[in-house]
Coordinates of C-alpha atoms and ligand atoms in Angstrom, one line a residue:
M1 CA 141.1 118.8 159.3
S2 CA 138.2 117.2 161.2
S3 CA 134.6 118.1 161.2
P4 CA 134.2 121.2 163.5
D5 CA 132.8 119.5 166.6
G6 CA 133.2 115.8 165.7
T7 CA 129.4 115.2 166.0
P8 CA 127.5 113.3 163.2
R9 CA 125.9 115.6 160.7
R10 CA 124.0 115.2 157.4
V11 CA 126.0 114.2 154.4
A12 CA 124.4 117.3 152.7
D13 CA 125.9 119.5 155.4
H14 CA 129.2 117.8 155.2
I15 CA 129.5 118.3 151.4
V16 CA 128.4 121.9 151.5
G17 CA 130.7 122.5 154.5
H18 CA 133.7 121.0 152.7
L19 CA 133.1 123.0 149.5
A20 CA 132.7 126.3 151.5
E21 CA 135.2 125.8 154.3
V22 CA 138.0 123.8 152.6
A23 CA 137.6 124.5 148.9
G24 CA 136.6 128.2 149.3
V25 CA 133.3 127.9 147.3
R26 CA 131.2 131.1 147.8
H27 CA 128.3 130.5 145.3
I28 CA 126.5 127.3 144.4
F29 CA 124.2 127.8 141.3
G30 CA 121.3 125.5 140.7
V31 CA 117.6 124.8 140.4
H32 CA 115.6 123.4 143.4
G33 CA 113.8 120.0 143.3
A34 CA 112.8 117.1 145.6
N35 CA 116.1 115.2 145.2
V36 CA 118.3 118.3 145.7
E37 CA 116.4 120.1 148.4
D38 CA 118.6 118.9 151.3
L39 CA 121.6 120.4 149.6
F40 CA 119.8 123.8 149.2
D41 CA 118.8 123.5 152.9
A42 CA 122.4 122.8 153.8
V43 CA 123.6 125.9 152.0
F44 CA 120.9 127.9 153.8
R45 CA 121.9 126.6 157.2
S46 CA 125.7 126.8 156.7
S47 CA 127.6 129.2 158.9
A48 CA 130.2 129.6 156.1
P49 CA 129.9 132.5 153.6
V50 CA 128.3 130.4 150.9
E51 CA 125.2 131.4 149.0
A52 CA 122.8 129.4 146.7
V53 CA 121.7 131.1 143.5
V54 CA 118.5 129.9 141.9
A55 CA 118.7 129.8 138.1
K56 CA 115.9 129.2 135.7
H57 CA 117.5 126.2 133.9
E58 CA 120.2 123.8 135.0
F59 CA 122.1 124.4 131.7
S60 CA 122.5 128.0 132.6
A61 CA 123.3 127.2 136.3
A62 CA 126.2 125.2 135.1
A63 CA 127.2 127.9 132.7
M64 CA 127.1 130.3 135.6
A65 CA 129.5 128.1 137.6
D66 CA 131.8 127.8 134.6
A67 CA 132.0 131.5 133.9
Y68 CA 132.3 132.3 137.6
H69 CA 135.6 130.5 137.5
R70 CA 136.7 132.0 134.2
A71 CA 136.0 135.5 135.4
G72 CA 137.1 135.2 139.0
N73 CA 139.5 132.2 139.3
R74 CA 137.5 130.8 142.2
L75 CA 136.0 127.3 142.3
A76 CA 132.2 127.2 141.9
A77 CA 129.6 124.5 142.1
V78 CA 126.3 123.7 140.5
M79 CA 123.5 121.6 142.0
A80 CA 120.6 119.9 140.2
T81 CA 117.8 117.4 141.0
S82 CA 117.5 114.0 139.3
G83 CA 116.0 113.2 135.9
G84 CA 115.6 116.3 133.6
G85 CA 117.5 118.5 136.0
A86 CA 120.5 116.2 135.8
L87 CA 120.2 115.8 132.1
N88 CA 120.0 119.5 131.5
L89 CA 123.6 119.9 132.9
V90 CA 125.1 117.9 130.1
P91 CA 126.0 120.5 127.4
A92 CA 127.4 123.0 130.0
L93 CA 129.5 120.3 131.7
G94 CA 130.7 119.2 128.2
E95 CA 131.8 122.8 127.6
A96 CA 133.6 122.9 131.0
Y97 CA 135.3 119.6 130.2
A98 CA 136.4 120.7 126.7
S99 CA 137.6 124.1 128.0
Q100 CA 139.2 122.7 131.2
V101 CA 137.2 124.7 133.6
P102 CA 136.8 123.3 137.2
V103 CA 133.1 122.9 138.2
I104 CA 131.8 120.7 141.0
A105 CA 128.3 119.3 140.1
L106 CA 126.2 117.9 142.9
V107 CA 123.4 115.9 141.3
G108 CA 120.5 114.5 143.4
Q109 CA 119.3 111.0 142.8
P110 CA 116.2 109.0 144.1
S111 CA 116.7 107.2 147.4
T112 CA 118.8 104.0 147.2
V113 CA 115.9 101.9 148.6
L114 CA 113.8 102.8 145.5
E115 CA 116.6 102.6 142.8
G116 CA 116.1 99.6 140.5
R117 CA 112.5 99.3 141.8
G118 CA 110.8 101.8 139.5
A119 CA 111.9 105.0 141.3
F120 CA 110.7 108.3 139.9
Q121 CA 113.7 109.5 137.7
D122 CA 115.7 106.4 138.4
Q123 CA 119.2 107.0 136.9
S124 CA 121.0 104.2 138.9
G125 CA 121.6 101.9 135.9
L126 CA 119.8 99.2 137.9
A127 CA 117.0 97.0 136.5
G128 CA 117.1 98.7 133.1
A129 CA 117.1 102.3 134.3
M130 CA 119.5 104.8 132.6
D131 CA 122.9 105.1 134.2
A132 CA 123.9 108.6 135.3
R133 CA 127.4 107.6 136.1
A134 CA 127.9 106.3 132.5
L135 CA 126.4 109.6 131.2
F136 CA 128.6 111.9 133.2
S137 CA 131.9 110.0 133.3
P138 CA 133.0 111.0 129.7
I139 CA 132.4 114.7 130.5
S140 CA 134.0 114.9 133.9
R141 CA 137.4 114.3 135.4
F142 CA 135.8 112.4 138.3
C143 CA 132.3 111.0 138.7
A144 CA 131.2 109.0 141.7
R145 CA 127.9 107.9 143.3
V146 CA 128.0 108.4 147.1
E147 CA 126.3 105.3 148.5
D148 CA 127.9 104.9 151.9
P149 CA 127.6 108.1 154.0
E150 CA 131.0 107.5 155.6
T151 CA 132.7 107.8 152.2
A152 CA 131.2 111.3 151.5
G153 CA 134.2 113.1 153.1
D154 CA 136.7 111.2 150.9
L155 CA 134.7 111.5 147.7
V156 CA 134.0 115.2 148.0
A157 CA 137.8 115.8 148.6
R158 CA 138.6 113.6 145.6
A159 CA 136.1 115.5 143.5
V160 CA 137.8 118.9 144.4
E161 CA 141.2 117.4 143.7
A162 CA 140.1 116.1 140.3
A163 CA 138.4 119.4 139.3
L164 CA 141.5 121.4 140.2
G165 CA 144.0 118.8 139.0
E166 CA 145.6 118.7 135.6
P167 CA 143.8 118.9 133.2
R168 CA 141.1 120.7 135.1
G169 CA 137.4 120.1 134.5
P170 CA 134.1 119.1 136.0
A171 CA 133.7 116.6 138.9
V172 CA 130.3 115.1 139.5
L173 CA 128.9 113.6 142.7
L174 CA 125.7 111.6 142.4
L175 CA 123.9 111.9 145.7
P176 CA 120.8 109.7 146.4
K177 CA 118.3 111.5 148.6
D178 CA 118.5 109.1 151.5
V179 CA 122.3 109.4 151.5
Q180 CA 122.1 113.2 151.5
Q181 CA 119.9 113.0 154.7
A182 CA 122.0 110.2 156.4
K183 CA 124.4 111.2 159.1
T184 CA 128.2 111.0 158.7
T185 CA 131.1 111.4 161.0
S186 CA 133.5 111.9 158.1
P187 CA 136.2 114.4 158.9
Y188 CA 137.1 117.1 156.4
T189 CA 139.8 115.8 154.2
E190 CA 142.2 118.3 152.7
P191 CA 142.3 117.7 148.9
V192 CA 145.8 116.7 147.8
L193 CA 146.6 119.1 145.0
R194 CA 149.5 117.8 143.0
A195 CA 152.4 120.2 142.7
G196 CA 152.5 121.9 139.3
R197 CA 155.0 120.8 136.7
P198 CA 158.4 122.4 136.9
A199 CA 159.6 124.7 134.1
S200 CA 160.8 122.6 131.1
G201 CA 163.3 125.1 129.8
A202 CA 163.4 123.3 126.4
A203 CA 163.0 126.3 124.1
H204 CA 166.0 128.4 125.1
D205 CA 168.5 127.5 122.4
A206 CA 165.8 127.8 119.7
L207 CA 164.7 131.2 121.0
A208 CA 168.2 132.5 121.4
A209 CA 169.0 131.5 117.8
L210 CA 166.0 133.7 116.7
R211 CA 167.4 136.9 118.3
G212 CA 166.7 139.8 115.9
E213 CA 164.4 137.7 113.6
P214 CA 160.6 138.6 113.6
V215 CA 158.5 136.4 115.8
L216 CA 154.8 135.9 115.9
V217 CA 153.3 134.7 119.3
I218 CA 149.8 133.2 119.1
A219 CA 148.2 133.0 122.6
G220 CA 145.4 130.6 123.5
G221 CA 143.1 129.7 126.3
G222 CA 145.8 128.1 128.3
V223 CA 147.2 131.6 129.1
A224 CA 143.8 132.5 130.7
R225 CA 143.6 129.2 132.5
A226 CA 147.1 129.7 134.0
D227 CA 146.5 133.4 134.5
A228 CA 149.8 134.0 132.7
R229 CA 148.9 137.4 131.3
A230 CA 151.9 139.2 132.9
E231 CA 154.3 136.4 131.9
L232 CA 153.0 136.5 128.3
A233 CA 153.5 140.3 128.1
A234 CA 157.1 140.0 129.5
F235 CA 157.9 137.1 127.1
A236 CA 156.5 139.0 124.1
G237 CA 158.7 142.0 125.1
A238 CA 161.8 139.9 125.5
T239 CA 161.3 138.2 122.1
G240 CA 160.4 141.5 120.4
A241 CA 157.3 139.6 119.0
W242 CA 154.0 140.5 117.5
V243 CA 151.1 139.0 119.4
A244 CA 147.9 137.4 118.1
V245 CA 145.2 135.8 120.2
E246 CA 142.7 133.0 119.8
A247 CA 138.9 133.7 120.3
D248 CA 138.8 132.2 123.8
A249 CA 141.9 134.2 124.8
R250 CA 140.8 137.7 123.5
D251 CA 141.7 139.3 126.8
V252 CA 145.1 137.6 127.5
F253 CA 147.0 140.4 125.8
D254 CA 146.3 144.1 125.7
N255 CA 144.4 144.7 122.4
R256 CA 145.7 148.3 122.2
D257 CA 149.4 147.3 122.7
P258 CA 151.5 148.2 119.6
R259 CA 152.5 144.5 119.4
F260 CA 148.9 143.3 118.9
V261 CA 148.2 142.1 115.4
G262 CA 144.7 140.7 115.9
L263 CA 142.6 137.6 116.3
V264 CA 143.3 134.3 114.6
G265 CA 140.8 131.9 113.1
A266 CA 137.8 132.1 110.7
S267 CA 136.7 135.5 112.2
G268 CA 140.3 136.6 112.6
H269 CA 142.1 139.7 111.2
P270 CA 144.0 139.4 108.0
S271 CA 146.8 141.4 109.7
V272 CA 147.7 138.1 111.6
R273 CA 148.4 136.3 108.3
R274 CA 150.6 139.2 107.1
A275 CA 152.6 139.1 110.4
L276 CA 153.0 135.3 110.1
D277 CA 154.3 135.6 106.5
R278 CA 157.0 138.0 107.7
A279 CA 157.9 136.0 110.8
A280 CA 160.8 133.6 111.0
A281 CA 159.2 131.7 113.9
C282 CA 155.7 131.2 115.4
V283 CA 155.5 130.6 119.1
L284 CA 152.2 129.0 120.3
V285 CA 151.5 129.8 123.9
G286 CA 148.8 127.9 125.9
T287 CA 147.2 126.5 122.8
R288 CA 147.3 123.3 120.6
F289 CA 146.2 125.4 117.7
A290 CA 142.9 123.7 117.0
Q291 CA 141.1 123.8 113.7
T292 CA 139.0 126.9 114.5
A293 CA 142.2 128.8 115.3
R294 CA 144.6 127.7 112.6
G295 CA 142.2 128.1 109.6
G296 CA 143.8 130.3 107.0
L297 CA 147.2 130.2 108.7
E298 CA 148.3 126.6 108.6
D299 CA 150.2 126.8 105.2
G300 CA 151.9 129.9 106.5
L301 CA 153.8 127.8 109.1
S302 CA 155.7 125.8 106.6
G303 CA 159.5 126.5 106.7
K304 CA 159.2 128.3 110.0
T305 CA 160.4 127.4 113.4
V306 CA 157.4 126.4 115.5
I307 CA 157.7 126.4 119.3
C308 CA 154.7 125.4 121.4
F309 CA 154.4 126.3 125.1
D310 CA 151.7 123.8 126.2
R311 CA 151.3 120.5 128.0
D312 CA 150.4 118.8 124.8
P313 CA 151.8 119.0 121.2
P314 CA 150.0 121.2 118.6
Y315 CA 147.6 119.6 116.1
V316 CA 149.5 121.2 113.2
D317 CA 150.6 118.7 110.5
G318 CA 153.4 118.9 108.0
G319 CA 156.6 120.9 108.2
A320 CA 159.1 120.5 110.9
P321 CA 157.7 119.2 114.2
A322 CA 157.1 121.9 116.8
L323 CA 159.5 122.2 119.7
L324 CA 157.3 121.4 122.8
V325 CA 157.9 123.4 126.0
D326 CA 155.6 121.4 128.3
G327 CA 156.5 122.6 131.8
E328 CA 154.3 124.9 134.0
L329 CA 153.3 127.7 131.7
R330 CA 154.1 130.7 133.9
A331 CA 157.4 129.3 135.0
D332 CA 158.4 128.4 131.4
L333 CA 157.5 131.9 130.1
R334 CA 159.4 133.6 132.9
L335 CA 162.5 131.4 132.3
A336 CA 162.5 132.0 128.6
A337 CA 162.1 135.8 129.0
G338 CA 164.9 135.8 131.6
R339 CA 167.3 133.9 129.4
L340 CA 166.6 136.3 126.6
G341 CA 167.8 139.2 128.8
G342 CA 164.4 140.1 130.3
T343 CA 164.2 143.5 128.8
S344 CA 161.5 144.6 126.4
V345 CA 162.5 144.9 122.7
P346 CA 160.2 146.8 120.3
C347 CA 158.5 144.7 117.7
P348 CA 159.1 145.4 114.0
P349 CA 156.6 148.0 112.7
H350 CA 153.3 146.7 111.3
P351 CA 150.4 148.5 109.8
G352 CA 147.9 147.7 112.6
L353 CA 144.7 145.7 112.7
E354 CA 143.2 145.0 109.3
Y355 CA 139.5 143.9 109.1
L356 CA 137.7 141.5 106.8
P357 CA 135.3 143.1 104.3
H358 CA 132.1 144.2 106.0
E359 CA 129.1 146.4 105.6
R360 CA 128.7 149.9 107.0
T361 CA 125.6 151.6 108.3
E362 CA 123.6 153.4 105.6
G363 CA 120.4 155.3 106.6
D364 CA 118.2 152.9 108.4
R365 CA 120.3 149.8 107.5
I366 CA 122.2 149.4 110.7
A367 CA 125.4 147.4 110.3
C368 CA 126.8 145.3 113.2
R369 CA 130.2 147.0 113.1
E370 CA 128.7 150.4 114.1
V371 CA 126.6 148.8 116.9
I372 CA 129.6 147.1 118.3
E373 CA 131.7 150.3 118.0
E374 CA 129.1 152.2 120.0
I375 CA 129.1 149.5 122.7
A376 CA 133.0 149.5 122.7
A377 CA 132.9 153.2 123.4
T378 CA 131.0 152.7 126.6
V379 CA 132.4 149.5 128.0
P380 CA 134.5 150.2 131.1
D381 CA 138.1 149.1 131.2
D382 CA 137.4 146.4 133.8
A383 CA 134.1 145.0 132.3
N384 CA 133.2 141.5 131.5
V385 CA 132.2 140.9 127.9
V386 CA 130.3 137.7 127.0
T387 CA 129.3 136.7 123.5
D388 CA 127.4 133.9 121.9
A389 CA 127.2 131.9 118.7
G390 CA 126.2 132.9 115.2
N391 CA 126.9 135.8 112.9
T392 CA 126.5 138.1 116.0
G393 CA 129.3 136.2 117.8
C394 CA 131.6 136.5 114.8
A395 CA 131.0 140.2 114.5
V396 CA 131.6 140.8 118.2
M397 CA 134.9 138.8 118.1
H398 CA 136.1 140.7 115.1
F399 CA 135.1 144.2 116.0
L400 CA 135.1 144.5 119.8
P401 CA 138.5 145.0 121.5
A402 CA 138.8 143.3 124.9
P403 CA 138.5 145.8 127.8
S404 CA 142.1 146.3 129.0
R405 CA 141.6 145.0 132.5
G406 CA 138.4 143.0 131.9
R407 CA 137.4 139.5 130.9
C408 CA 136.1 138.3 127.5
L409 CA 134.2 135.0 127.7
L410 CA 133.1 132.8 124.8
A411 CA 131.8 129.2 124.7
M412 CA 130.7 128.5 121.2
G413 CA 131.7 124.8 121.2
M414 CA 130.1 122.4 123.5
G415 CA 128.1 125.1 125.3
G416 CA 126.4 126.2 122.1
M417 CA 123.8 128.9 121.6
G418 CA 122.4 130.5 124.8
F419 CA 125.4 129.7 127.0
S420 CA 126.2 133.4 127.3
F421 CA 123.1 134.1 129.4
G422 CA 124.2 131.9 132.3
A423 CA 127.8 132.9 131.7
A424 CA 127.1 136.6 132.0
I425 CA 125.3 136.0 135.3
G426 CA 128.2 133.8 136.6
A427 CA 130.8 136.4 135.6
A428 CA 128.8 139.2 137.3
F429 CA 128.6 137.2 140.5
A430 CA 132.3 136.4 140.3
N431 CA 133.7 140.0 140.2
G432 CA 130.7 142.3 140.6
R433 CA 131.7 144.3 137.5
R434 CA 129.4 145.6 134.7
T435 CA 128.9 142.7 132.3
Y436 CA 128.0 143.2 128.6
L437 CA 126.3 140.3 126.9
L438 CA 126.0 140.4 123.1
A439 CA 123.9 137.7 121.6
G440 CA 121.7 137.0 118.6
D441 CA 117.9 136.7 118.9
G442 CA 118.2 133.0 118.3
S443 CA 120.4 132.6 121.3
F444 CA 118.1 134.8 123.3
L445 CA 115.1 132.6 122.3
M446 CA 117.0 129.5 123.5
H447 CA 118.1 130.7 127.0
G448 CA 117.2 134.4 127.3
L449 CA 114.6 133.8 130.0
E450 CA 117.6 133.5 132.3
V451 CA 117.4 137.3 132.3
H452 CA 114.9 136.6 135.1
T453 CA 117.9 135.6 137.4
A454 CA 119.7 138.8 136.6
V455 CA 116.6 140.8 137.5
E456 CA 116.0 138.7 140.7
Y457 CA 119.6 139.3 142.0
D458 CA 119.8 142.9 140.5
L459 CA 123.0 142.2 138.7
P460 CA 124.9 144.8 136.7
I461 CA 124.4 143.2 133.3
T462 CA 123.6 144.9 130.0
F463 CA 122.0 142.3 127.7
V464 CA 122.3 143.4 124.0
I465 CA 120.2 141.3 121.6
F466 CA 121.1 141.7 117.9
N467 CA 117.6 141.0 116.5
N468 CA 117.6 140.0 112.8
N469 CA 114.5 137.8 113.2
A470 CA 116.6 134.9 112.0
H471 CA 119.2 132.3 112.7
A472 CA 121.2 134.4 110.4
A473 CA 124.3 132.2 110.5
C474 CA 122.2 129.3 109.2
L475 CA 120.3 131.6 106.8
S476 CA 123.6 132.7 105.2
R477 CA 124.5 129.1 104.7
E478 CA 121.1 128.2 103.3
E479 CA 121.5 131.1 100.8
L480 CA 125.2 130.5 99.8
F481 CA 125.3 126.7 99.8
Y482 CA 121.7 125.5 99.2
G483 CA 120.1 128.0 96.8
G484 CA 118.3 130.0 99.5
D485 CA 114.8 128.8 98.7
S486 CA 114.2 126.8 101.9
A487 CA 114.5 129.9 104.2
Y488 CA 114.0 127.6 107.3
S489 CA 116.0 130.0 109.4
R490 CA 114.1 133.3 108.7
F491 CA 111.3 134.1 111.3
R492 CA 108.3 136.4 111.7
P493 CA 109.3 139.6 113.5
S494 CA 109.6 139.5 117.3
D495 CA 110.5 142.3 119.7
P496 CA 112.7 141.1 122.6
G497 CA 113.1 144.6 123.9
A498 CA 109.3 145.3 124.2
G499 CA 108.7 141.7 125.4
A500 CA 111.2 141.9 128.2
A501 CA 109.8 145.2 129.3
R502 CA 106.4 143.6 129.7
L503 CA 107.7 140.4 131.2
F504 CA 110.0 142.1 133.8
P505 CA 108.3 145.3 134.9
T506 CA 111.4 146.4 136.9
L507 CA 113.8 145.8 134.1
R508 CA 114.8 148.9 132.0
S509 CA 114.4 147.4 128.5
A510 CA 114.0 148.9 125.0
T511 CA 114.2 148.2 121.3
V512 CA 116.3 150.6 119.2
R513 CA 116.3 151.1 115.5
T514 CA 118.9 153.9 115.1
L515 CA 122.5 154.5 116.2
D516 CA 121.4 157.7 118.0
A517 CA 118.8 155.7 120.1
L518 CA 121.5 153.1 120.8
R519 CA 123.9 155.8 122.0
D520 CA 121.3 157.3 124.4
F521 CA 120.4 153.9 125.9
L522 CA 124.1 153.0 126.5
A523 CA 124.9 156.4 128.0
E524 CA 122.2 155.9 130.5
T525 CA 123.3 152.3 131.3
G526 CA 126.8 153.4 132.2
A527 CA 125.8 155.0 135.4
S528 CA 123.5 152.2 136.6
R529 CA 124.3 149.1 138.7
S530 CA 121.1 147.3 137.6
P531 CA 120.4 145.0 134.7
R532 CA 119.4 146.5 131.3
L533 CA 118.1 144.8 128.2
L534 CA 118.5 146.3 124.7
S535 CA 117.3 144.9 121.5
V536 CA 118.9 146.3 118.3
E537 CA 117.2 145.8 115.0
V538 CA 119.7 144.5 112.5
R539 CA 119.3 142.9 109.1
P540 CA 119.3 139.1 108.5
D541 CA 121.2 139.4 105.2
E542 CA 124.4 141.1 106.5
L543 CA 127.3 138.8 105.9
P544 CA 129.4 138.3 109.1
P545 CA 133.2 138.7 109.2
Y546 CA 133.6 134.9 108.8
L547 CA 135.8 133.6 106.1
P548 CA 133.9 130.3 105.3
L549 CA 131.0 132.6 104.3
L550 CA 132.8 135.6 102.9
Q551 CA 135.0 133.6 100.5
P552 CA 132.1 131.8 98.8
A553 CA 130.0 135.0 98.7
Q554 CA 132.8 136.9 97.0
L555 CA 133.3 134.0 94.5
A556 CA 129.6 134.0 93.8
G557 CA 129.8 137.8 93.2
N558 CA 127.3 138.5 96.0
R559 CA 129.6 141.1 97.7
Ligands
TPP601 C1 122.8 124.6 120.9 C2 123.1 125.0 119.4 N1 122.3 124.5 118.5 C3 122.6 124.9 117.2 C4 123.7 125.6 116.9 C5 124.0 125.8 115.4 N2 124.0 127.3 115.2 C6 125.1 128.1 115.1 S1 124.7 129.7 114.9 C7 123.1 129.4 114.8 C8 122.1 130.5 114.7 C9 122.3 131.7 115.6 O1 121.3 132.6 115.6 P1 121.3 133.9 116.4 O2 121.6 133.6 117.9 O3 120.0 134.6 116.2 O4 122.6 134.7 115.8 P2 122.7 135.3 114.3 O5 123.4 134.3 113.5 O6 121.3 135.6 113.8 O7 123.5 136.5 114.5 C10 122.8 128.0 115.0 C11 121.4 127.4 115.0 C12 124.5 126.0 117.9 N3 125.6 126.7 117.8 N4 124.2 125.7 119.2

């Protein structure tokens, strides 16, 4: 495909044109600045249906692009200026790298004529300056500096190829200001997307031998990435299996299905372990069973057949090696279900979800479980649910079922605290659905001012802040493991609900201290298309449903 009229045009126009017209990008998230303004201008002048969204922080802008893909399966981009703007992208691109989410990052740089000569925010690696390419290379599938305007067409096509290739992830283009403004006659180059792997078919004999035996399927983030939800359901039916999910795959299987036995991992449900103990085989689907997922389950695998549908082998040690089914996930699941007869077989009966020990609300002592149950009762079937780190994140994962047709997003690893604010905004842009964000006050204090962007674009997001005036996850650890006298993580009271109401006069925002007040606020939110912010006062000393804290607390006789 060649450039529309063959006339020279700015590199910035070419890159934005390629992303919008060839790669189907509809939103580019970012923060403006002198070395990225030509790209913003190119979006503004583009005749393609592409929009620039101004975030308040580049970290959140990249989180928006990440969640936009996770919630809508469409490629998104982020743009940032040089210096601090570029550096602010790092944790969110690290998250997209680790979670294999395609994101295109367009990063402005000073003009080439000044690089290596004391340029403001020089990141060229020349004459002792820091080297942006060295910084971004380990957290991207592709990273290039565009130095010759005539190579822009090829490099943007290669960036898209790499982001959508296998494994997926971020692709970074470093764009000096004078190169963005220079003219190019580059044609549009269609990205060469490699054909997916064929079905491997390896598991059939092992699965056929299990016919009639209880099977536990554990589904991970690979199912969401491959959008293999329907294939997973058919496979679970054909194997007559119980199904458990990992935290980043909460929505890949219907949480109300009779086969569902719960969430795995440190905040998982004990019912999963019970199912594993009764199972003859464990089938890992779209997961390598990382440490956070297999905690509390690993010894239960010994003596069982383990089959893993993933490109890479599982991390599990000991016992018989897993049989790896490493073809294209959807094709492999379809093939395996078909070979087993394709019809749905009921799973053996099980007693249903079992929860970890937890507190209940008593009088004015509101417990997280009841807050989450009130929210669950109002979340529409197709909503996005986004959560964050800390005790709050553990409680949400444990107690909130995934909406049956919605998306659940979580990025507790490289993204870290505060990722959910950008993520909720990206998800709302991706599919326009009401989005519930549930985060602690610590996460709010890190990146909560991104609420400004939701207000600015009038997005249907309900921000729920669990305010315990603490980094409670850290406070719990201080108390259980270090005697509790330091109390670094306990803070003076703050009031995010009242604060947001003053800061954003058009935002409906409140603080609630009772379950009745919470119910009233949520009931009113349901009918609205606008953002809402709610701060719920909870206690800093409530232990979360998180085994590494519950077990020591029980041993110490605290609970
Ligand atoms: C960027 C980042 N820094 C530090 C941490 C370590 N950390 C994990 S949970 C937590 C406290 C979370 O506090 P808050 O958001 O208020 O949730 P709570 O535990 O109080 O429910 C911290 C500091 C992290 N996950 N991410």
